[in-house]
């Protein structure tokens, strides 16, 4: 499967057919058991650490911590990604959305 910039793809199928697994492999949250793949030109096995910061996966769970504020959740995620977590930039981003 090849998805070009700007394309939208819908994965459809019955429960247990591997849709979520495929997304987790593409997001480099799971290693593939066989085959090969690339995301943004990076091999998903050998270069996963280089590409992981370019990909995000939002599944059924929103991934937020209920006991943290929006600012605290964003600060946490930015720090986990090794990015600057300046409150003024976070507040500006929140105001825009």
PDB file of N, CA and C in Angstrom:
ATOM      1  N   UNK A   1       0.849  -1.157   0.000  1.00  0.00           N
ATOM      2  CA  UNK A   1       0.000   0.000   0.000  1.00  0.00           C
ATOM      3  C   UNK A   1       0.902   1.228   0.000  1.00  0.00           C
ATOM      4  N   UNK A   2       0.566   2.166  -0.843  1.00  0.00           N
ATOM      5  CA  UNK A   2       1.308   3.428  -0.895  1.00  0.00           C
ATOM      6  C   UNK A   2       0.306   4.560  -0.770  1.00  0.00           C
ATOM      7  N   UNK A   3       0.550   5.438   0.189  1.00  0.00           N
ATOM      8  CA  UNK A   3      -0.337   6.573   0.412  1.00  0.00           C
ATOM      9  C   UNK A   3       0.468   7.836   0.176  1.00  0.00           C
ATOM     10  N   UNK A   4      -0.004   8.643  -0.736  1.00  0.00           N
ATOM     11  CA  UNK A   4       0.687   9.876  -1.081  1.00  0.00           C
ATOM     12  C   UNK A   4       0.194  11.032  -0.215  1.00  0.00           C
ATOM     13  N   UNK A   5       0.996  12.076  -0.130  1.00  0.00           N
ATOM     14  CA  UNK A   5       0.636  13.277   0.625  1.00  0.00           C
ATOM     15  C   UNK A   5      -0.718  13.788   0.136  1.00  0.00           C
ATOM     16  N   UNK A   6      -1.600  14.096   1.083  1.00  0.00           N
ATOM     17  CA  UNK A   6      -2.909  14.635   0.750  1.00  0.00           C
ATOM     18  C   UNK A   6      -3.983  13.590   0.530  1.00  0.00           C
ATOM     19  N   UNK A   7      -3.614  12.330   0.418  1.00  0.00           N
ATOM     20  CA  UNK A   7      -4.602  11.273   0.235  1.00  0.00           C
ATOM     21  C   UNK A   7      -5.253  10.919   1.569  1.00  0.00           C
ATOM     22  N   UNK A   8      -6.477  10.493   1.481  1.00  0.00           N
ATOM     23  CA  UNK A   8      -7.209  10.023   2.649  1.00  0.00           C
ATOM     24  C   UNK A   8      -7.555   8.564   2.409  1.00  0.00           C
ATOM     25  N   UNK A   9      -7.301   7.738   3.419  1.00  0.00           N
ATOM     26  CA  UNK A   9      -7.546   6.304   3.292  1.00  0.00           C
ATOM     27  C   UNK A   9      -8.420   5.851   4.447  1.00  0.00           C
ATOM     28  N   UNK A  10      -9.387   5.013   4.159  1.00  0.00           N
ATOM     29  CA  UNK A  10     -10.229   4.422   5.200  1.00  0.00           C
ATOM     30  C   UNK A  10      -9.932   2.931   5.257  1.00  0.00           C
ATOM     31  N   UNK A  11      -9.637   2.437   6.453  1.00  0.00           N
ATOM     32  CA  UNK A  11      -9.442   1.004   6.649  1.00  0.00           C
ATOM     33  C   UNK A  11     -10.752   0.419   7.146  1.00  0.00           C
ATOM     34  N   UNK A  12     -11.246  -0.544   6.415  1.00  0.00           N
ATOM     35  CA  UNK A  12     -12.517  -1.152   6.787  1.00  0.00           C
ATOM     36  C   UNK A  12     -12.344  -2.656   6.878  1.00  0.00           C
ATOM     37  N   UNK A  13     -13.070  -3.244   7.789  1.00  0.00           N
ATOM     38  CA  UNK A  13     -13.036  -4.694   7.923  1.00  0.00           C
ATOM     39  C   UNK A  13     -13.650  -5.125   9.240  1.00  0.00           C
ATOM     40  N   UNK A  14     -13.860  -6.402   9.348  1.00  0.00           N
ATOM     41  CA  UNK A  14     -14.458  -6.964  10.542  1.00  0.00           C
ATOM     42  C   UNK A  14     -13.475  -6.903  11.708  1.00  0.00           C
ATOM     43  N   UNK A  15     -14.004  -7.070  12.901  1.00  0.00           N
ATOM     44  CA  UNK A  15     -13.166  -7.144  14.087  1.00  0.00           C
ATOM     45  C   UNK A  15     -12.147  -8.267  13.931  1.00  0.00           C
ATOM     46  N   UNK A  16     -10.908  -7.967  14.336  1.00  0.00           N
ATOM     47  CA  UNK A  16      -9.868  -8.993  14.309  1.00  0.00           C
ATOM     48  C   UNK A  16      -9.146  -9.162  12.992  1.00  0.00           C
ATOM     49  N   UNK A  17      -9.406  -8.282  12.019  1.00  0.00           N
ATOM     50  CA  UNK A  17      -8.751  -8.433  10.718  1.00  0.00           C
ATOM     51  C   UNK A  17      -7.410  -7.716  10.621  1.00  0.00           C
ATOM     52  N   UNK A  18      -7.041  -6.959  11.665  1.00  0.00           N
ATOM     53  CA  UNK A  18      -5.716  -6.356  11.683  1.00  0.00           C
ATOM     54  C   UNK A  18      -5.642  -4.875  11.394  1.00  0.00           C
ATOM     55  N   UNK A  19      -6.761  -4.188  11.362  1.00  0.00           N
ATOM     56  CA  UNK A  19      -6.748  -2.747  11.073  1.00  0.00           C
ATOM     57  C   UNK A  19      -5.936  -1.973  12.112  1.00  0.00           C
ATOM     58  N   UNK A  20      -6.243  -2.193  13.379  1.00  0.00           N
ATOM     59  CA  UNK A  20      -5.514  -1.495  14.451  1.00  0.00           C
ATOM     60  C   UNK A  20      -4.057  -1.914  14.486  1.00  0.00           C
ATOM     61  N   UNK A  21      -3.793  -3.174  14.230  1.00  0.00           N
ATOM     62  CA  UNK A  21      -2.409  -3.654  14.208  1.00  0.00           C
ATOM     63  C   UNK A  21      -1.629  -2.968  13.099  1.00  0.00           C
ATOM     64  N   UNK A  22      -2.222  -2.849  11.920  1.00  0.00           N
ATOM     65  CA  UNK A  22      -1.554  -2.158  10.807  1.00  0.00           C
ATOM     66  C   UNK A  22      -1.237  -0.714  11.186  1.00  0.00           C
ATOM     67  N   UNK A  23      -2.179  -0.025  11.803  1.00  0.00           N
ATOM     68  CA  UNK A  23      -1.931   1.364  12.204  1.00  0.00           C
ATOM     69  C   UNK A  23      -0.826   1.449  13.246  1.00  0.00           C
ATOM     70  N   UNK A  24      -0.800   0.512  14.182  1.00  0.00           N
ATOM     71  CA  UNK A  24       0.260   0.513  15.199  1.00  0.00           C
ATOM     72  C   UNK A  24       1.623   0.232  14.579  1.00  0.00           C
ATOM     73  N   UNK A  25       1.676  -0.636  13.581  1.00  0.00           N
ATOM     74  CA  UNK A  25       2.943  -0.896  12.890  1.00  0.00           C
ATOM     75  C   UNK A  25       3.378   0.358  12.129  1.00  0.00           C
ATOM     76  N   UNK A  26       2.452   1.014  11.436  1.00  0.00           N
ATOM     77  CA  UNK A  26       2.790   2.235  10.688  1.00  0.00           C
ATOM     78  C   UNK A  26       3.229   3.360  11.606  1.00  0.00           C
ATOM     79  N   UNK A  27       2.696   3.392  12.829  1.00  0.00           N
ATOM     80  CA  UNK A  27       3.092   4.412  13.806  1.00  0.00           C
ATOM     81  C   UNK A  27       4.328   3.983  14.587  1.00  0.00           C
ATOM     82  N   UNK A  28       4.857   2.823  14.256  1.00  0.00           N
ATOM     83  CA  UNK A  28       6.062   2.264  14.878  1.00  0.00           C
ATOM     84  C   UNK A  28       5.891   2.030  16.374  1.00  0.00           C
ATOM     85  N   UNK A  29       4.665   1.674  16.751  1.00  0.00           N
ATOM     86  CA  UNK A  29       4.383   1.283  18.121  1.00  0.00           C
ATOM     87  C   UNK A  29       4.490  -0.230  18.272  1.00  0.00           C
ATOM     88  N   UNK A  30       4.430  -0.934  17.151  1.00  0.00           N
ATOM     89  CA  UNK A  30       4.615  -2.394  17.085  1.00  0.00           C
ATOM     90  C   UNK A  30       5.606  -2.710  15.978  1.00  0.00           C
ATOM     91  N   UNK A  31       6.427  -3.725  16.211  1.00  0.00           N
ATOM     92  CA  UNK A  31       7.329  -4.192  15.148  1.00  0.00           C
ATOM     93  C   UNK A  31       6.581  -5.180  14.273  1.00  0.00           C
ATOM     94  N   UNK A  32       6.752  -5.084  12.977  1.00  0.00           N
ATOM     95  CA  UNK A  32       6.087  -6.066  12.108  1.00  0.00           C
ATOM     96  C   UNK A  32       6.706  -7.454  12.298  1.00  0.00           C
ATOM     97  N   UNK A  33       5.893  -8.478  12.196  1.00  0.00           N
ATOM     98  CA  UNK A  33       6.405  -9.845  12.331  1.00  0.00           C
ATOM     99  C   UNK A  33       7.057 -10.306  11.026  1.00  0.00           C
ATOM    100  N   UNK A  34       6.679  -9.685   9.924  1.00  0.00           N
ATOM    101  CA  UNK A  34       7.318  -9.981   8.629  1.00  0.00           C
ATOM    102  C   UNK A  34       6.996  -8.846   7.671  1.00  0.00           C
ATOM    103  N   UNK A  35       7.656  -8.865   6.538  1.00  0.00           N
ATOM    104  CA  UNK A  35       7.440  -7.832   5.544  1.00  0.00           C
ATOM    105  C   UNK A  35       8.312  -6.614   5.798  1.00  0.00           C
ATOM    106  N   UNK A  36       8.014  -5.551   5.079  1.00  0.00           N
ATOM    107  CA  UNK A  36       8.784  -4.326   5.208  1.00  0.00           C
ATOM    108  C   UNK A  36       7.869  -3.133   5.018  1.00  0.00           C
ATOM    109  N   UNK A  37       8.335  -2.005   5.459  1.00  0.00           N
ATOM    110  CA  UNK A  37       7.548  -0.803   5.293  1.00  0.00           C
ATOM    111  C   UNK A  37       8.395   0.428   5.522  1.00  0.00           C
ATOM    112  N   UNK A  38       7.895   1.539   5.033  1.00  0.00           N
ATOM    113  CA  UNK A  38       8.574   2.819   5.208  1.00  0.00           C
ATOM    114  C   UNK A  38       7.523   3.883   5.465  1.00  0.00           C
ATOM    115  N   UNK A  39       7.874   4.827   6.318  1.00  0.00           N
ATOM    116  CA  UNK A  39       7.017   5.973   6.614  1.00  0.00           C
ATOM    117  C   UNK A  39       7.880   7.214   6.429  1.00  0.00           C
ATOM    118  N   UNK A  40       7.433   8.106   5.560  1.00  0.00           N
ATOM    119  CA  UNK A  40       8.213   9.305   5.213  1.00  0.00           C
ATOM    120  C   UNK A  40       9.620   8.925   4.759  1.00  0.00           C
ATOM    121  N   UNK A  41       9.744   7.778   4.095  1.00  0.00           N
ATOM    122  CA  UNK A  41      11.031   7.327   3.577  1.00  0.00           C
ATOM    123  C   UNK A  41      11.907   6.606   4.577  1.00  0.00           C
ATOM    124  N   UNK A  42      11.486   6.504   5.830  1.00  0.00           N
ATOM    125  CA  UNK A  42      12.258   5.818   6.864  1.00  0.00           C
ATOM    126  C   UNK A  42      11.772   4.384   7.010  1.00  0.00           C
ATOM    127  N   UNK A  43      12.712   3.456   7.035  1.00  0.00           N
ATOM    128  CA  UNK A  43      12.373   2.057   7.280  1.00  0.00           C
ATOM    129  C   UNK A  43      11.779   1.931   8.677  1.00  0.00           C
ATOM    130  N   UNK A  44      10.610   1.296   8.793  1.00  0.00           N
ATOM    131  CA  UNK A  44       9.912   1.261  10.078  1.00  0.00           C
ATOM    132  C   UNK A  44      10.566   0.354  11.114  1.00  0.00           C
ATOM    133  N   UNK A  45      11.529  -0.447  10.706  1.00  0.00           N
ATOM    134  CA  UNK A  45      12.260  -1.278  11.670  1.00  0.00           C
ATOM    135  C   UNK A  45      13.622  -0.659  11.959  1.00  0.00           C
ATOM    136  N   UNK A  46      14.416  -0.444  10.918  1.00  0.00           N
ATOM    137  CA  UNK A  46      15.786   0.034  11.116  1.00  0.00           C
ATOM    138  C   UNK A  46      15.885   1.510  11.480  1.00  0.00           C
ATOM    139  N   UNK A  47      14.917   2.325  11.042  1.00  0.00           N
ATOM    140  CA  UNK A  47      14.993   3.771  11.275  1.00  0.00           C
ATOM    141  C   UNK A  47      13.788   4.306  12.048  1.00  0.00           C
ATOM    142  N   UNK A  48      13.187   3.447  12.844  1.00  0.00           N
ATOM    143  CA  UNK A  48      11.969   3.835  13.570  1.00  0.00           C
ATOM    144  C   UNK A  48      12.192   5.053  14.452  1.00  0.00           C
ATOM    145  N   UNK A  49      13.332   5.130  15.107  1.00  0.00           N
ATOM    146  CA  UNK A  49      13.571   6.261  16.017  1.00  0.00           C
ATOM    147  C   UNK A  49      13.637   7.584  15.260  1.00  0.00           C
ATOM    148  N   UNK A  50      14.061   7.560  14.013  1.00  0.00           N
ATOM    149  CA  UNK A  50      14.120   8.792  13.214  1.00  0.00           C
ATOM    150  C   UNK A  50      12.740   9.241  12.762  1.00  0.00           C
ATOM    151  N   UNK A  51      11.854   8.293  12.518  1.00  0.00           N
ATOM    152  CA  UNK A  51      10.534   8.620  11.972  1.00  0.00           C
ATOM    153  C   UNK A  51       9.455   8.748  13.023  1.00  0.00           C
ATOM    154  N   UNK A  52       9.661   8.192  14.190  1.00  0.00           N
ATOM    155  CA  UNK A  52       8.604   8.143  15.205  1.00  0.00           C
ATOM    156  C   UNK A  52       8.074   9.530  15.570  1.00  0.00           C
ATOM    157  N   UNK A  53       8.919  10.528  15.599  1.00  0.00           N
ATOM    158  CA  UNK A  53       8.485  11.881  15.931  1.00  0.00           C
ATOM    159  C   UNK A  53       7.664  12.549  14.848  1.00  0.00           C
ATOM    160  N   UNK A  54       7.609  11.948  13.656  1.00  0.00           N
ATOM    161  CA  UNK A  54       6.842  12.513  12.546  1.00  0.00           C
ATOM    162  C   UNK A  54       5.442  11.935  12.446  1.00  0.00           C
ATOM    163  N   UNK A  55       5.166  10.925  13.268  1.00  0.00           N
ATOM    164  CA  UNK A  55       3.913  10.187  13.155  1.00  0.00           C
ATOM    165  C   UNK A  55       3.186  10.218  14.484  1.00  0.00           C
ATOM    166  N   UNK A  56       1.898  10.363  14.424  1.00  0.00           N
ATOM    167  CA  UNK A  56       1.077  10.278  15.624  1.00  0.00           C
ATOM    168  C   UNK A  56      -0.096   9.363  15.370  1.00  0.00           C
ATOM    169  N   UNK A  57      -0.535   8.691  16.386  1.00  0.00           N
ATOM    170  CA  UNK A  57      -1.676   7.794  16.264  1.00  0.00           C
ATOM    171  C   UNK A  57      -2.642   8.102  17.389  1.00  0.00           C
ATOM    172  N   UNK A  58      -3.853   8.438  17.040  1.00  0.00           N
ATOM    173  CA  UNK A  58      -4.889   8.680  18.028  1.00  0.00           C
ATOM    174  C   UNK A  58      -5.937   7.599  17.829  1.00  0.00           C
ATOM    175  N   UNK A  59      -5.976   6.668  18.745  1.00  0.00           N
ATOM    176  CA  UNK A  59      -6.911   5.559  18.641  1.00  0.00           C
ATOM    177  C   UNK A  59      -8.186   5.814  19.418  1.00  0.00           C
ATOM    178  N   UNK A  60      -8.773   4.746  19.924  1.00  0.00           N
ATOM    179  CA  UNK A  60     -10.031   4.843  20.666  1.00  0.00           C
ATOM    180  C   UNK A  60      -9.854   5.677  21.936  1.00  0.00           C
ATOM    181  N   UNK A  61      -8.715   5.535  22.577  1.00  0.00           N
ATOM    182  CA  UNK A  61      -8.420   6.298  23.784  1.00  0.00           C
ATOM    183  C   UNK A  61      -7.756   7.598  23.360  1.00  0.00           C
ATOM    184  N   UNK A  62      -8.160   8.708  23.965  1.00  0.00           N
ATOM    185  CA  UNK A  62      -7.603   9.991  23.530  1.00  0.00           C
ATOM    186  C   UNK A  62      -6.166  10.217  23.976  1.00  0.00           C
ATOM    187  N   UNK A  63      -5.640   9.371  24.863  1.00  0.00           N
ATOM    188  CA  UNK A  63      -4.249   9.473  25.258  1.00  0.00           C
ATOM    189  C   UNK A  63      -3.951  10.583  26.253  1.00  0.00           C
ATOM    190  N   UNK A  64      -4.985  11.231  26.756  1.00  0.00           N
ATOM    191  CA  UNK A  64      -4.787  12.301  27.721  1.00  0.00           C
ATOM    192  C   UNK A  64      -4.936  11.761  29.138  1.00  0.00           C
ATOM    193  N   UNK A  65      -4.268  12.418  30.046  1.00  0.00           N
ATOM    194  CA  UNK A  65      -4.386  12.065  31.456  1.00  0.00           C
ATOM    195  C   UNK A  65      -5.480  12.932  32.071  1.00  0.00           C
ATOM    196  N   UNK A  66      -6.529  12.300  32.590  1.00  0.00           N
ATOM    197  CA  UNK A  66      -7.673  13.022  33.131  1.00  0.00           C
ATOM    198  C   UNK A  66      -7.319  13.909  34.314  1.00  0.00           C
ATOM    199  N   UNK A  67      -6.275  13.535  35.051  1.00  0.00           N
ATOM    200  CA  UNK A  67      -5.915  14.318  36.235  1.00  0.00           C
ATOM    201  C   UNK A  67      -4.989  15.492  35.910  1.00  0.00           C
ATOM    202  N   UNK A  68      -4.658  15.695  34.627  1.00  0.00           N
ATOM    203  CA  UNK A  68      -3.832  16.826  34.205  1.00  0.00           C
ATOM    204  C   UNK A  68      -4.673  17.821  33.432  1.00  0.00           C
ATOM    205  N   UNK A  69      -4.296  19.084  33.483  1.00  0.00           N
ATOM    206  CA  UNK A  69      -4.953  20.107  32.670  1.00  0.00           C
ATOM    207  C   UNK A  69      -4.486  19.965  31.220  1.00  0.00           C
ATOM    208  N   UNK A  70      -5.133  20.722  30.327  1.00  0.00           N
ATOM    209  CA  UNK A  70      -4.727  20.701  28.917  1.00  0.00           C
ATOM    210  C   UNK A  70      -3.268  21.141  28.770  1.00  0.00           C
ATOM    211  N   UNK A  71      -2.889  22.185  29.487  1.00  0.00           N
ATOM    212  CA  UNK A  71      -1.505  22.682  29.436  1.00  0.00           C
ATOM    213  C   UNK A  71      -0.545  21.604  29.935  1.00  0.00           C
ATOM    214  N   UNK A  72      -0.880  20.966  31.039  1.00  0.00           N
ATOM    215  CA  UNK A  72      -0.005  19.929  31.602  1.00  0.00           C
ATOM    216  C   UNK A  72       0.118  18.735  30.665  1.00  0.00           C
ATOM    217  N   UNK A  73      -0.988  18.319  30.019  1.00  0.00           N
ATOM    218  CA  UNK A  73      -0.940  17.218  29.062  1.00  0.00           C
ATOM    219  C   UNK A  73      -0.038  17.564  27.878  1.00  0.00           C
ATOM    220  N   UNK A  74      -0.193  18.766  27.334  1.00  0.00           N
ATOM    221  CA  UNK A  74       0.637  19.171  26.196  1.00  0.00           C
ATOM    222  C   UNK A  74       2.101  19.300  26.589  1.00  0.00           C
ATOM    223  N   UNK A  75       2.357  19.858  27.746  1.00  0.00           N
ATOM    224  CA  UNK A  75       3.730  19.980  28.233  1.00  0.00           C
ATOM    225  C   UNK A  75       4.373  18.595  28.352  1.00  0.00           C
ATOM    226  N   UNK A  76       3.632  17.649  28.897  1.00  0.00           N
ATOM    227  CA  UNK A  76       4.135  16.281  29.059  1.00  0.00           C
ATOM    228  C   UNK A  76       4.476  15.648  27.711  1.00  0.00           C
ATOM    229  N   UNK A  77       3.554  15.759  26.753  1.00  0.00           N
ATOM    230  CA  UNK A  77       3.782  15.157  25.437  1.00  0.00           C
ATOM    231  C   UNK A  77       4.981  15.808  24.751  1.00  0.00           C
ATOM    232  N   UNK A  78       5.076  17.111  24.795  1.00  0.00           N
ATOM    233  CA  UNK A  78       6.209  17.802  24.167  1.00  0.00           C
ATOM    234  C   UNK A  78       7.534  17.354  24.776  1.00  0.00           C
ATOM    235  N   UNK A  79       7.582  17.229  26.079  1.00  0.00           N
ATOM    236  CA  UNK A  79       8.819  16.783  26.734  1.00  0.00           C
ATOM    237  C   UNK A  79       9.150  15.352  26.350  1.00  0.00           C
ATOM    238  N   UNK A  80       8.125  14.497  26.228  1.00  0.00           N
ATOM    239  CA  UNK A  80       8.359  13.104  25.827  1.00  0.00           C
ATOM    240  C   UNK A  80       8.930  13.029  24.410  1.00  0.00           C
ATOM    241  N   UNK A  81       8.533  13.988  23.566  1.00  0.00           N
ATOM    242  CA  UNK A  81       9.030  14.030  22.187  1.00  0.00           C
ATOM    243  C   UNK A  81      10.349  14.777  22.070  1.00  0.00           C
ATOM    244  N   UNK A  82      10.850  15.300  23.195  1.00  0.00           N
ATOM    245  CA  UNK A  82      12.109  16.028  23.160  1.00  0.00           C
ATOM    246  C   UNK A  82      11.995  17.406  22.537  1.00  0.00           C
ATOM    247  N   UNK A  83      10.809  17.977  22.588  1.00  0.00           N
ATOM    248  CA  UNK A  83      10.577  19.287  21.993  1.00  0.00           C
ATOM    249  C   UNK A  83      10.422  20.340  23.089  1.00  0.00           C
ATOM    250  N   UNK A  84      10.656  21.603  22.766  1.00  0.00           N
ATOM    251  CA  UNK A  84      10.492  22.662  23.763  1.00  0.00           C
ATOM    252  C   UNK A  84       9.047  22.713  24.263  1.00  0.00           C
ATOM    253  N   UNK A  85       8.884  22.901  25.554  1.00  0.00           N
ATOM    254  CA  UNK A  85       7.553  22.923  26.155  1.00  0.00           C
ATOM    255  C   UNK A  85       7.327  24.247  26.869  1.00  0.00           C
ATOM    256  N   UNK A  86       7.337  25.327  26.103  1.00  0.00           N
ATOM    257  CA  UNK A  86       7.165  26.655  26.675  1.00  0.00           C
ATOM    258  C   UNK A  86       5.676  26.948  26.852  1.00  0.00           C
ATOM    259  N   UNK A  87       5.304  27.352  28.060  1.00  0.00           N
ATOM    260  CA  UNK A  87       3.895  27.580  28.354  1.00  0.00           C
ATOM    261  C   UNK A  87       3.258  28.632  27.459  1.00  0.00           C
ATOM    262  N   UNK A  88       4.014  29.663  27.075  1.00  0.00           N
ATOM    263  CA  UNK A  88       3.425  30.698  26.221  1.00  0.00           C
ATOM    264  C   UNK A  88       3.041  30.127  24.860  1.00  0.00           C
ATOM    265  N   UNK A  89       3.863  29.255  24.296  1.00  0.00           N
ATOM    266  CA  UNK A  89       3.549  28.622  23.010  1.00  0.00           C
ATOM    267  C   UNK A  89       2.375  27.657  23.153  1.00  0.00           C
ATOM    268  N   UNK A  90       2.334  26.941  24.272  1.00  0.00           N
ATOM    269  CA  UNK A  90       1.231  26.012  24.524  1.00  0.00           C
ATOM    270  C   UNK A  90      -0.083  26.788  24.641  1.00  0.00           C
ATOM    271  N   UNK A  91      -0.075  27.869  25.401  1.00  0.00           N
ATOM    272  CA  UNK A  91      -1.285  28.677  25.565  1.00  0.00           C
ATOM    273  C   UNK A  91      -1.742  29.296  24.250  1.00  0.00           C
ATOM    274  N   UNK A  92      -0.796  29.727  23.423  1.00  0.00           N
ATOM    275  CA  UNK A  92      -1.133  30.266  22.105  1.00  0.00           C
ATOM    276  C   UNK A  92      -1.796  29.202  21.241  1.00  0.00           C
ATOM    277  N   UNK A  93      -1.224  28.006  21.245  1.00  0.00           N
ATOM    278  CA  UNK A  93      -1.793  26.900  20.467  1.00  0.00           C
ATOM    279  C   UNK A  93      -3.193  26.555  20.956  1.00  0.00           C
ATOM    280  N   UNK A  94      -3.384  26.497  22.257  1.00  0.00           N
ATOM    281  CA  UNK A  94      -4.713  26.199  22.799  1.00  0.00           C
ATOM    282  C   UNK A  94      -5.716  27.278  22.434  1.00  0.00           C
ATOM    283  N   UNK A  95      -5.300  28.528  22.427  1.00  0.00           N
ATOM    284  CA  UNK A  95      -6.206  29.628  22.056  1.00  0.00           C
ATOM    285  C   UNK A  95      -6.639  29.511  20.599  1.00  0.00           C
ATOM    286  N   UNK A  96      -5.766  28.976  19.747  1.00  0.00           N
ATOM    287  CA  UNK A  96      -6.084  28.841  18.323  1.00  0.00           C
ATOM    288  C   UNK A  96      -7.088  27.724  18.068  1.00  0.00           C
ATOM    289  N   UNK A  97      -7.135  26.740  18.946  1.00  0.00           N
ATOM    290  CA  UNK A  97      -8.081  25.646  18.739  1.00  0.00           C
ATOM    291  C   UNK A  97      -9.276  25.766  19.653  1.00  0.00           C
TER     292      UNK A  97
END
